Structure formats: structure tokens, C-alpha cells
């Protein structure tokens, strides 16, 4: 069977969307180098548009409004979110860029909270923006999400807070150790053991909700250093049928690239080095977004709501096939995207822990 | 230029003050963007029970000064309702002061844009 593909976007619409995204995030007529590289990679991966963003003619909001009248609501909203992505990597975000994106969103009749959040960043209202991101992105989403897949009976006060003791849940995760190598459950157990992560259900272990994303690390073959987290949450966020999934990537950019988010509960800001300033990382992020888009169109379920425990005893490749998760592209691999078990995909601390296990 | 509004209050229940401010912020966060960008609550170490609330305002679109944005905020019904709750919580009538910001430590230029 061929790999699944996303629903095609007509070439004219794809080019129009690309033009509008580039036009919206230009500052004084130009793009910053990071925007140029990121948008070129993302537009090619998601819209199959191969362009040099610097060479694209701007389009006015009026012209876009007229020509995009036939777009679906979701396509409009996803287009606006790519505009937001293109401005979130700027530090600071020029107020006129944030305002232009808001104007484009308005003519597309898109009411997206991430446009407002970017405007708050541009204004300097970082605390209020984080409250907005939490409430509009995560909290509302959780209120609608199911929790049976988490296998916990303990009500989570905060979905992303460190786990609390839940013997039944801890036993379920410990049992993954006995599964055959190559299965999803064993892969996740190996990943936890190899990095010294606390199992969900143990005191201070991972939140049962957040641990869901660790299954995706194994399935999608992403590392667990911060670049790997960018990849996994880009995929997760774009795969979510609810556009609020964009909150994940918006939060990670704020935490690990621009510093607009100081502490998200599950991660604390780390700006030790820029992570989204090189083209290779843009290619990796674009591929993760593409894989998420395929899942959005083929699976149509938030990956954090999938019951991975049901699939724990099955080979990873079979689970990927059933979900419709396409493999990482050769381009992303060539750009240096490490796998879930590669040393390059670990943080320094995780590498040291892994080395201590080898030495023992 | 940013603008700050200071409210000096005397209060025996600082936790209620914190909750009042947090409640306001939760409401503002998901509302249309306007001049208000955040608040700090400071306790006077030398005078127990005395507090300063510093509300900060910034331009939204560059065509309305932050001080005018603050004035717009003062005219909102929800601001009236919040001020009534504040008055019910504090011991005396709050003292209101208004400041234009002339200097701020920190980054104001382009740090890194990739």
C-alpha cells in the first residue's frame, strides 16, 4: 500500500495562500532570514509550493478577500496560523507585522486566538499572552477531550503537571518492559528507562496526559532533546483536527526560541542556544508539520486522545500504518533529524544518563 | 511610550487582592486586545498592610498613546465593576497616580531575528 497523502490543495489556492502568508509577515517589505528559510520549507512541505519567498509579489488584503472567497473555513484558518508561525519566530515582533496579520485574518473572516496572542507579544503583554495561550489553547481543549486513554483514575488538577501516585497506571507502564522489542510499549519503556524518566503513575513521574506524546516520539521517530520536542509537538499540533492544536508549537517557540513564554508547567524556558535559526531545523519542522497534516486528513483524531495502551503489544511499524503516520522524509533525515533512540536526539543530561547505564 | 497607573491601598487581605487581580487578568486575556498589558502587586515592607498596584498600558496600534488607552480602559463598565470590588476590599479610598514611562531596563531593539 502506498503511503497516505493529505487532501490535495489546488495549485492556484496553494500559491495564493503562500503569497498571502509571505505578504502578511513582511516587515517594511522584507522578511528576516529565519522567516525566509522557515516559510520556504513549510510552504513546500504543506502546500507543495516551491518558491523563493524573497521573490514573491505581495498581495493586498482586498485582493486576497476576493480571491479566497471559496476557501473552506479550515483552510483559511490554517493559512492564518502559518502567518502567525511566520511572525512568532521574530523577536521582537514588530507591531505593524502583528497588525497586518490581524488584517489578513479579518478579511479571511478568521477569528483565531493565536493572532491575538501574537499581537500581545508585539505589544509587550507577555503575561497576558501566556494566560490567553493557556485558556484559549490548552484549557478549552482539555475540557472537550476524552481521558479514558490515559488509564488513570486520578483526576488531574492540571493536565500537564507532574504525575501523582497511581499504582494501577504505574503497573500498566511497568508491564511494557515485558513486551517484545520493536513493539510500541517496549519502545516507550526503553525510552523512559534509557533517559531516567519517571513512569506515569509514580510520584513525580510524567503526567499521564503529557506521556501520550512520548508514544508519538517512538512512533514518529523523534528525539527527546528540545529540537526533537519541536518536531513532535509540531506533528501533534498539526495532526489535531481542532486548530487549537497550534497552541503546542506556539508555546514551544515561546519557550525555546524567543522567550515569550517563561514557564509552561511541563517545560521551563531554555534559551541557551537558538534552535530555529538554521535551515536544517526548518526542514525538520516542516516535515513534522506535513506528517501532522496527513494525519489530520486521514486519521482526524487528536493524537493525545489515541489509546496507545491498546496498541502497546504491536510492532511500531504496524501501528504507524494503521494510524496513517507516514515515515520521516529523507529530506528531514538528511537535515539531521535523529531517531528516538539516537544519542544525537538526546539532551546532554539524557546522554550522560544513557552512558551511565552502559557503564553499569 | 508606556503608561502606568498606580493604586495605593491599605488592605488586611492580600490574598483577596491577588485573586481580584488574577480574575481581572483572566478576563482580559481572552478579550479583544487593548492597552492594558499587565499588573504588579507590591507589598510595602516598612508599612505592613500597605500595597501598591501597578497597572501597565501600552499602545496597541501606534496611533493611540498608552495614556489614552488607559483612559479608554477607565471608561469601561467592567473597569467600574472591578474598581467597586477593589473599594469593597480595601480599608480606605485608594490613591490613584498616573505615570508616563521614560526609561526601562532591558531589551528594546532587535535582539535576534534568526
PDB file of N, CA, C and O in Angstrom, chain A residues 134-147 155-159 209 242 244 302 305, chain B residues 26 30:
ATOM      1  N   UNK A 134      -2.850  29.741  27.404  1.00  0.00           N
ATOM      2  CA  UNK A 134      -3.315  28.654  28.270  1.00  0.00           C
ATOM      3  C   UNK A 134      -4.817  28.456  28.143  1.00  0.00           C
ATOM      4  O   UNK A 134      -5.300  27.344  27.952  1.00  0.00           O
ATOM      5  N   UNK A 135      -5.538  29.562  28.300  1.00  0.00           N
ATOM      6  CA  UNK A 135      -7.001  29.449  28.350  1.00  0.00           C
ATOM      7  C   UNK A 135      -7.603  29.106  26.999  1.00  0.00           C
ATOM      8  O   UNK A 135      -8.480  28.256  26.890  1.00  0.00           O
ATOM      9  N   UNK A 136      -7.123  29.792  25.949  1.00  0.00           N
ATOM     10  CA  UNK A 136      -7.713  29.581  24.624  1.00  0.00           C
ATOM     11  C   UNK A 136      -7.156  28.349  23.941  1.00  0.00           C
ATOM     12  O   UNK A 136      -7.815  27.747  23.111  1.00  0.00           O
ATOM     13  N   UNK A 137      -5.913  27.994  24.275  1.00  0.00           N
ATOM     14  CA  UNK A 137      -5.290  26.876  23.586  1.00  0.00           C
ATOM     15  C   UNK A 137      -5.476  25.570  24.308  1.00  0.00           C
ATOM     16  O   UNK A 137      -6.093  24.640  23.788  1.00  0.00           O
ATOM     17  N   UNK A 138      -4.953  25.491  25.530  1.00  0.00           N
ATOM     18  CA  UNK A 138      -4.931  24.214  26.228  1.00  0.00           C
ATOM     19  C   UNK A 138      -6.204  23.930  27.014  1.00  0.00           C
ATOM     20  O   UNK A 138      -6.815  22.880  26.874  1.00  0.00           O
ATOM     21  N   UNK A 139      -6.584  24.868  27.866  1.00  0.00           N
ATOM     22  CA  UNK A 139      -7.641  24.576  28.836  1.00  0.00           C
ATOM     23  C   UNK A 139      -8.965  24.249  28.153  1.00  0.00           C
ATOM     24  O   UNK A 139      -9.597  23.238  28.441  1.00  0.00           O
ATOM     25  N   UNK A 140      -9.327  25.097  27.195  1.00  0.00           N
ATOM     26  CA  UNK A 140     -10.593  24.831  26.484  1.00  0.00           C
ATOM     27  C   UNK A 140     -10.540  23.480  25.791  1.00  0.00           C
ATOM     28  O   UNK A 140     -11.522  22.750  25.741  1.00  0.00           O
ATOM     29  N   UNK A 141      -9.370  23.166  25.269  1.00  0.00           N
ATOM     30  CA  UNK A 141      -9.192  21.923  24.532  1.00  0.00           C
ATOM     31  C   UNK A 141      -9.386  20.727  25.458  1.00  0.00           C
ATOM     32  O   UNK A 141     -10.065  19.761  25.133  1.00  0.00           O
ATOM     33  N   UNK A 142      -8.784  20.783  26.648  1.00  0.00           N
ATOM     34  CA  UNK A 142      -8.898  19.672  27.597  1.00  0.00           C
ATOM     35  C   UNK A 142     -10.327  19.458  28.048  1.00  0.00           C
ATOM     36  O   UNK A 142     -10.745  18.340  28.315  1.00  0.00           O
ATOM     37  N   UNK A 143     -11.038  20.571  28.160  1.00  0.00           N
ATOM     38  CA  UNK A 143     -12.405  20.432  28.662  1.00  0.00           C
ATOM     39  C   UNK A 143     -13.257  19.593  27.714  1.00  0.00           C
ATOM     40  O   UNK A 143     -14.240  18.996  28.119  1.00  0.00           O
ATOM     41  N   UNK A 144     -12.853  19.559  26.447  1.00  0.00           N
ATOM     42  CA  UNK A 144     -13.612  18.804  25.458  1.00  0.00           C
ATOM     43  C   UNK A 144     -13.004  17.423  25.208  1.00  0.00           C
ATOM     44  O   UNK A 144     -13.620  16.571  24.589  1.00  0.00           O
ATOM     45  N   UNK A 145     -11.776  17.226  25.693  1.00  0.00           N
ATOM     46  CA  UNK A 145     -11.057  15.992  25.352  1.00  0.00           C
ATOM     47  C   UNK A 145     -11.462  14.835  26.254  1.00  0.00           C
ATOM     48  O   UNK A 145     -11.794  15.016  27.424  1.00  0.00           O
ATOM     49  N   UNK A 146     -11.392  13.627  25.691  1.00  0.00           N
ATOM     50  CA  UNK A 146     -11.624  12.433  26.490  1.00  0.00           C
ATOM     51  C   UNK A 146     -10.380  12.085  27.288  1.00  0.00           C
ATOM     52  O   UNK A 146      -9.278  12.542  26.985  1.00  0.00           O
ATOM     53  N   UNK A 147     -10.554  11.276  28.344  1.00  0.00           N
ATOM     54  CA  UNK A 147      -9.396  10.922  29.174  1.00  0.00           C
ATOM     55  C   UNK A 147      -9.295   9.416  29.412  1.00  0.00           C
ATOM     56  O   UNK A 147      -8.379   8.974  30.101  1.00  0.00           O
ATOM     57  N   UNK A 155      -7.867  12.065  39.117  1.00  0.00           N
ATOM     58  CA  UNK A 155      -8.242  13.271  38.380  1.00  0.00           C
ATOM     59  C   UNK A 155      -7.066  14.240  38.390  1.00  0.00           C
ATOM     60  O   UNK A 155      -6.492  14.531  39.432  1.00  0.00           O
ATOM     61  N   UNK A 156      -6.707  14.697  37.213  1.00  0.00           N
ATOM     62  CA  UNK A 156      -5.570  15.612  37.124  1.00  0.00           C
ATOM     63  C   UNK A 156      -6.030  17.032  37.391  1.00  0.00           C
ATOM     64  O   UNK A 156      -6.957  17.522  36.769  1.00  0.00           O
ATOM     65  N   UNK A 157      -5.382  17.647  38.358  1.00  0.00           N
ATOM     66  CA  UNK A 157      -5.710  19.042  38.662  1.00  0.00           C
ATOM     67  C   UNK A 157      -5.275  19.922  37.489  1.00  0.00           C
ATOM     68  O   UNK A 157      -5.914  20.878  37.130  1.00  0.00           O
ATOM     69  N   UNK A 158      -4.133  19.559  36.943  1.00  0.00           N
ATOM     70  CA  UNK A 158      -3.580  20.314  35.823  1.00  0.00           C
ATOM     71  C   UNK A 158      -3.034  19.271  34.864  1.00  0.00           C
ATOM     72  O   UNK A 158      -2.181  18.466  35.235  1.00  0.00           O
ATOM     73  N   UNK A 159      -3.507  19.276  33.642  1.00  0.00           N
ATOM     74  CA  UNK A 159      -3.196  18.187  32.727  1.00  0.00           C
ATOM     75  C   UNK A 159      -1.704  18.015  32.465  1.00  0.00           C
ATOM     76  O   UNK A 159      -1.260  16.938  32.109  1.00  0.00           O
ATOM     77  N   UNK A 209      -1.252  12.586  30.899  1.00  0.00           N
ATOM     78  CA  UNK A 209      -1.683  13.260  29.677  1.00  0.00           C
ATOM     79  C   UNK A 209      -0.471  13.549  28.785  1.00  0.00           C
ATOM     80  O   UNK A 209      -0.453  13.214  27.606  1.00  0.00           O
ATOM     81  N   UNK A 242      -8.672  19.935  15.701  1.00  0.00           N
ATOM     82  CA  UNK A 242      -9.021  21.229  16.290  1.00  0.00           C
ATOM     83  C   UNK A 242      -7.839  22.172  16.087  1.00  0.00           C
ATOM     84  O   UNK A 242      -6.742  21.903  16.586  1.00  0.00           O
ATOM     85  N   UNK A 244      -6.917  24.521  17.558  1.00  0.00           N
ATOM     86  CA  UNK A 244      -6.285  24.932  18.823  1.00  0.00           C
ATOM     87  C   UNK A 244      -4.994  24.163  19.076  1.00  0.00           C
ATOM     88  O   UNK A 244      -4.189  24.542  19.924  1.00  0.00           O
ATOM     89  N   UNK A 302      -7.174  13.746  17.533  1.00  0.00           N
ATOM     90  CA  UNK A 302      -6.061  14.314  18.287  1.00  0.00           C
ATOM     91  C   UNK A 302      -5.186  13.155  18.787  1.00  0.00           C
ATOM     92  O   UNK A 302      -5.681  12.237  19.451  1.00  0.00           O
ATOM     93  N   UNK A 305      -5.425  11.827  22.188  1.00  0.00           N
ATOM     94  CA  UNK A 305      -6.634  11.098  22.590  1.00  0.00           C
ATOM     95  C   UNK A 305      -6.618   9.640  22.128  1.00  0.00           C
ATOM     96  O   UNK A 305      -7.561   8.895  22.369  1.00  0.00           O
TER      97      UNK A 305
ATOM     98  N   UNK B  26      -7.531  37.142  33.920  1.00  0.00           N
ATOM     99  CA  UNK B  26      -8.130  36.029  33.174  1.00  0.00           C
ATOM    100  C   UNK B  26      -9.172  36.556  32.188  1.00  0.00           C
ATOM    101  O   UNK B  26      -9.267  36.099  31.055  1.00  0.00           O
ATOM    102  N   UNK B  30      -8.548  36.891  27.346  1.00  0.00           N
ATOM    103  CA  UNK B  30      -9.313  36.339  26.221  1.00  0.00           C
ATOM    104  C   UNK B  30     -10.256  37.385  25.607  1.00  0.00           C
ATOM    105  O   UNK B  30     -11.129  37.039  24.825  1.00  0.00           O
TER     106      UNK B  30
END
